[in-house]
PDB file of C-alpha atoms in Angstrom:
ATOM      1  CA  MET A  65       0.000   0.000   0.000  1.00 52.00           C
ATOM      2  CA  ASP A  66       1.058   3.452  -0.781  1.00 58.00           C
ATOM      3  CA  ASN A  67       1.032   5.924   2.164  1.00 63.00           C
ATOM      4  CA  LYS A  68       0.744   9.238   0.400  1.00 65.00           C
ATOM      5  CA  GLU A  69       0.685  12.390   2.451  1.00 68.00           C
ATOM      6  CA  PHE A  70      -1.951  14.979   1.677  1.00 66.00           C
ATOM      7  CA  GLU A  71      -0.363  17.671  -0.380  1.00 75.00           C
ATOM      8  CA  ASN A  72      -3.201  20.152   0.145  1.00 79.00           C
ATOM      9  CA  ILE A  73      -5.719  20.492   2.936  1.00 80.00           C
ATOM     10  CA  ASN A  74      -9.134  21.708   1.847  1.00 85.00           C
ATOM     11  CA  VAL A  75     -10.115  24.453   4.325  1.00 87.00           C
ATOM     12  CA  ILE A  76     -13.115  25.815   2.415  1.00 89.00           C
ATOM     13  CA  PRO A  77     -15.717  23.806   4.415  1.00 89.00           C
ATOM     14  CA  LEU A  78     -14.104  24.989   7.660  1.00 90.00           C
ATOM     15  CA  VAL A  79     -14.244  28.617   6.508  1.00 92.00           C
ATOM     16  CA  ASP A  80     -17.917  28.199   5.537  1.00 92.00           C
ATOM     17  CA  ILE A  81     -18.812  26.861   8.974  1.00 94.00           C
ATOM     18  CA  MET A  82     -16.846  29.606  10.722  1.00 94.00           C
ATOM     19  CA  LEU A  83     -18.622  32.322   8.709  1.00 94.00           C
ATOM     20  CA  VAL A  84     -22.035  30.897   9.590  1.00 93.00           C
ATOM     21  CA  LEU A  85     -21.097  30.744  13.275  1.00 93.00           C
ATOM     22  CA  LEU A  86     -19.734  34.298  13.158  1.00 91.00           C
ATOM     23  CA  THR A  87     -22.983  35.550  11.594  1.00 90.00           C
ATOM     24  CA  ILE A  88     -25.062  33.867  14.292  1.00 86.00           C
ATOM     25  CA  VAL A  89     -22.900  35.261  17.090  1.00 85.00           C
ATOM     26  CA  LEU A  90     -22.936  38.808  15.713  1.00 81.00           C
ATOM     27  CA  THR A  91     -26.693  38.787  15.161  1.00 77.00           C
ATOM     28  CA  THR A  92     -27.379  37.492  18.651  1.00 74.00           C
ATOM     29  CA  ALA A  93     -24.843  39.796  20.297  1.00 70.00           C
ATOM     30  CA  THR A  94     -26.377  42.867  18.656  1.00 60.00           C
ATOM     31  CA  PHE A  95     -29.798  42.089  20.114  1.00 59.00           C
ATOM     32  CA  ILE A  96     -28.378  41.282  23.556  1.00 55.00           C
ATOM     33  CA  VAL A  97     -26.236  44.433  23.759  1.00 50.00           C
ATOM     34  CA  LYS A  98     -29.071  46.754  22.785  1.00 51.00           C
ATOM     35  CA  GLY A  99     -31.483  44.994  25.102  1.00 55.00           C
ATOM     36  CA  GLU A 100     -34.435  46.470  23.306  1.00 59.00           C
ATOM     37  CA  ILE A 101     -37.031  45.408  20.826  1.00 63.00           C
ATOM     38  CA  PRO A 102     -36.454  46.894  17.365  1.00 67.00           C
ATOM     39  CA  VAL A 103     -39.381  49.219  16.691  1.00 69.00           C
ATOM     40  CA  GLU A 104     -39.372  52.130  14.267  1.00 70.00           C
ATOM     41  CA  MET A 105     -41.860  54.581  15.710  1.00 67.00           C
ATOM     42  CA  PRO A 106     -43.792  57.036  13.559  1.00 70.00           C
ATOM     43  CA  ARG A 107     -42.834  60.721  13.558  1.00 71.00           C
ATOM     44  CA  ALA A 108     -44.882  63.631  14.873  1.00 67.00           C
ATOM     45  CA  GLU A 109     -44.173  67.353  15.028  1.00 66.00           C
ATOM     46  CA  SER A 110     -45.820  67.828  18.406  1.00 63.00           C
ATOM     47  CA  ALA A 111     -44.052  64.977  20.187  1.00 56.00           C
ATOM     48  CA  ASN A 112     -43.493  65.596  23.893  1.00 59.00           C
ATOM     49  CA  THR A 113     -39.929  64.873  25.007  1.00 55.00           C
ATOM     50  CA  GLY A 114     -40.711  64.925  28.729  1.00 56.00           C
ATOM     51  CA  LYS A 115     -39.589  62.021  30.880  1.00 57.00           C
ATOM     52  CA  VAL A 116     -41.878  60.124  33.229  1.00 52.00           C
ATOM     53  CA  GLU A 117     -41.012  58.347  36.439  1.00 60.00           C
ATOM     54  CA  LYS A 118     -42.600  54.901  36.036  1.00 83.00           C
ATOM     55  CA  ALA A 119     -44.478  53.797  32.972  1.00 89.00           C
ATOM     56  CA  PHE A 120     -45.477  50.353  31.807  1.00 93.00           C
ATOM     57  CA  VAL A 121     -44.432  49.933  28.177  1.00 93.00           C
ATOM     58  CA  ILE A 122     -46.364  47.844  25.668  1.00 94.00           C
ATOM     59  CA  THR A 123     -44.421  47.297  22.444  1.00 93.00           C
ATOM     60  CA  ILE A 124     -45.933  46.157  19.147  1.00 93.00           C
ATOM     61  CA  THR A 125     -43.467  45.020  16.476  1.00 92.00           C
ATOM     62  CA  ARG A 126     -43.987  45.208  12.744  1.00 91.00           C
ATOM     63  CA  GLU A 127     -44.794  41.463  12.740  1.00 92.00           C
ATOM     64  CA  GLY A 128     -47.507  41.975  15.364  1.00 91.00           C
ATOM     65  CA  ASN A 129     -45.623  40.541  18.337  1.00 92.00           C
ATOM     66  CA  ILE A 130     -46.648  42.136  21.632  1.00 94.00           C
ATOM     67  CA  PHE A 131     -44.196  42.801  24.455  1.00 94.00           C
ATOM     68  CA  PHE A 132     -45.065  43.964  27.961  1.00 94.00           C
ATOM     69  CA  GLU A 133     -42.126  45.437  29.856  1.00 91.00           C
ATOM     70  CA  GLY A 134     -39.723  43.809  27.382  1.00 89.00           C
ATOM     71  CA  LYS A 135     -41.162  40.282  27.622  1.00 91.00           C
ATOM     72  CA  GLU A 136     -43.047  38.785  24.696  1.00 92.00           C
ATOM     73  CA  ILE A 137     -46.626  37.830  25.541  1.00 93.00           C
ATOM     74  CA  ASN A 138     -49.851  37.141  23.708  1.00 93.00           C
ATOM     75  CA  ILE A 139     -52.978  39.281  23.967  1.00 91.00           C
ATOM     76  CA  ARG A 140     -54.578  37.043  26.635  1.00 93.00           C
ATOM     77  CA  ASN A 141     -51.530  37.259  28.883  1.00 93.00           C
ATOM     78  CA  LEU A 142     -51.438  41.013  28.324  1.00 93.00           C
ATOM     79  CA  GLU A 143     -54.998  41.168  29.608  1.00 93.00           C
ATOM     80  CA  GLN A 144     -53.947  39.287  32.759  1.00 93.00           C
ATOM     81  CA  GLN A 145     -51.045  41.696  33.288  1.00 92.00           C
ATOM     82  CA  LEU A 146     -53.333  44.705  32.874  1.00 92.00           C
ATOM     83  CA  LYS A 147     -55.817  43.323  35.418  1.00 92.00           C
ATOM     84  CA  GLU A 148     -53.072  43.476  38.053  1.00 92.00           C
ATOM     85  CA  LEU A 149     -52.420  47.202  37.488  1.00 92.00           C
ATOM     86  CA  THR A 150     -54.401  50.128  38.849  1.00 91.00           C
ATOM     87  CA  THR A 151     -56.345  52.301  36.417  1.00 88.00           C
ATOM     88  CA  ASP A 152     -54.067  55.236  37.311  1.00 89.00           C
ATOM     89  CA  SER A 153     -50.977  53.393  36.036  1.00 91.00           C
ATOM     90  CA  LEU A 154     -49.166  55.130  33.202  1.00 93.00           C
ATOM     91  CA  ILE A 155     -49.188  52.992  30.055  1.00 94.00           C
ATOM     92  CA  GLN A 156     -46.999  53.812  27.058  1.00 93.00           C
ATOM     93  CA  ILE A 157     -47.504  52.101  23.716  1.00 93.00           C
ATOM     94  CA  LYS A 158     -44.535  51.767  21.368  1.00 92.00           C
ATOM     95  CA  ALA A 159     -45.889  50.583  18.012  1.00 90.00           C
ATOM     96  CA  ASP A 160     -43.791  50.089  14.912  1.00 90.00           C
ATOM     97  CA  LYS A 161     -45.004  52.366  12.130  1.00 88.00           C
ATOM     98  CA  ALA A 162     -45.200  49.366   9.772  1.00 89.00           C
ATOM     99  CA  SER A 163     -47.318  47.257  12.142  1.00 89.00           C
ATOM    100  CA  ARG A 164     -50.947  46.628  11.272  1.00 90.00           C
ATOM    101  CA  VAL A 165     -53.452  48.928  12.893  1.00 90.00           C
ATOM    102  CA  GLU A 166     -55.494  45.976  14.161  1.00 92.00           C
ATOM    103  CA  TYR A 167     -52.724  45.087  16.637  1.00 92.00           C
ATOM    104  CA  LEU A 168     -52.740  48.597  18.056  1.00 91.00           C
ATOM    105  CA  ILE A 169     -56.544  48.606  18.190  1.00 92.00           C
ATOM    106  CA  SER A 170     -56.630  45.313  20.107  1.00 92.00           C
ATOM    107  CA  VAL A 171     -54.235  46.737  22.726  1.00 93.00           C
ATOM    108  CA  LEU A 172     -56.174  50.003  22.961  1.00 92.00           C
ATOM    109  CA  ASP A 173     -59.403  48.025  23.299  1.00 92.00           C
ATOM    110  CA  LEU A 174     -57.984  46.161  26.302  1.00 93.00           C
ATOM    111  CA  LEU A 175     -56.835  49.398  27.901  1.00 93.00           C
ATOM    112  CA  ASN A 176     -60.278  50.898  27.377  1.00 92.00           C
ATOM    113  CA  LYS A 177     -61.950  47.764  28.759  1.00 92.00           C
ATOM    114  CA  TYR A 178     -60.098  48.168  32.065  1.00 92.00           C
ATOM    115  CA  ARG A 179     -60.560  51.966  32.086  1.00 92.00           C
ATOM    116  CA  PHE A 180     -56.910  53.027  32.032  1.00 91.00           C
ATOM    117  CA  ARG A 181     -56.774  56.815  32.081  1.00 89.00           C
ATOM    118  CA  ASN A 182     -53.076  57.510  31.488  1.00 90.00           C
ATOM    119  CA  VAL A 183     -52.314  56.006  28.083  1.00 91.00           C
ATOM    120  CA  SER A 184     -49.918  57.491  25.551  1.00 89.00           C
ATOM    121  CA  ILE A 185     -48.576  56.377  22.192  1.00 88.00           C
ATOM    122  CA  LEU A 186     -44.863  57.046  21.788  1.00 86.00           C
ATOM    123  CA  VAL A 187     -43.590  58.724  18.608  1.00 83.00           C
ATOM    124  CA  ARG A 188     -40.302  60.215  17.411  1.00 80.00           C
ATOM    125  CA  LYS A 189     -40.035  63.981  17.183  1.00 74.00           C
ATOM    126  CA  GLU A 190     -39.382  65.295  13.676  1.00 67.00           C
TER     127      GLU A 190
END
């Protein structure tokens, strides 16, 4: 038998795997570092830039995912969370400008159902 040494080592599959792993790590690290849900809010000329002390934030993504205080939940679980709050609690809604209006309406309907008085929709100032 002939014991021939490899003259060339094919590293292309290794490079392919490393690039895929690098892409996954960078994508995940970007979301973890920011620690926020990507939402592009609509613009308004009369946006108020005042800060509030404690507000409960409901976020609606362009895909229609709903987050309450940064944790993804469905509409039924959002209703349970809202039941535990007082009607004087400050609620801020952060809706992506590309999200469907029906998602925003369903959240507003829940807030109206439980008679929340301090509700605002966040926008970016032009």
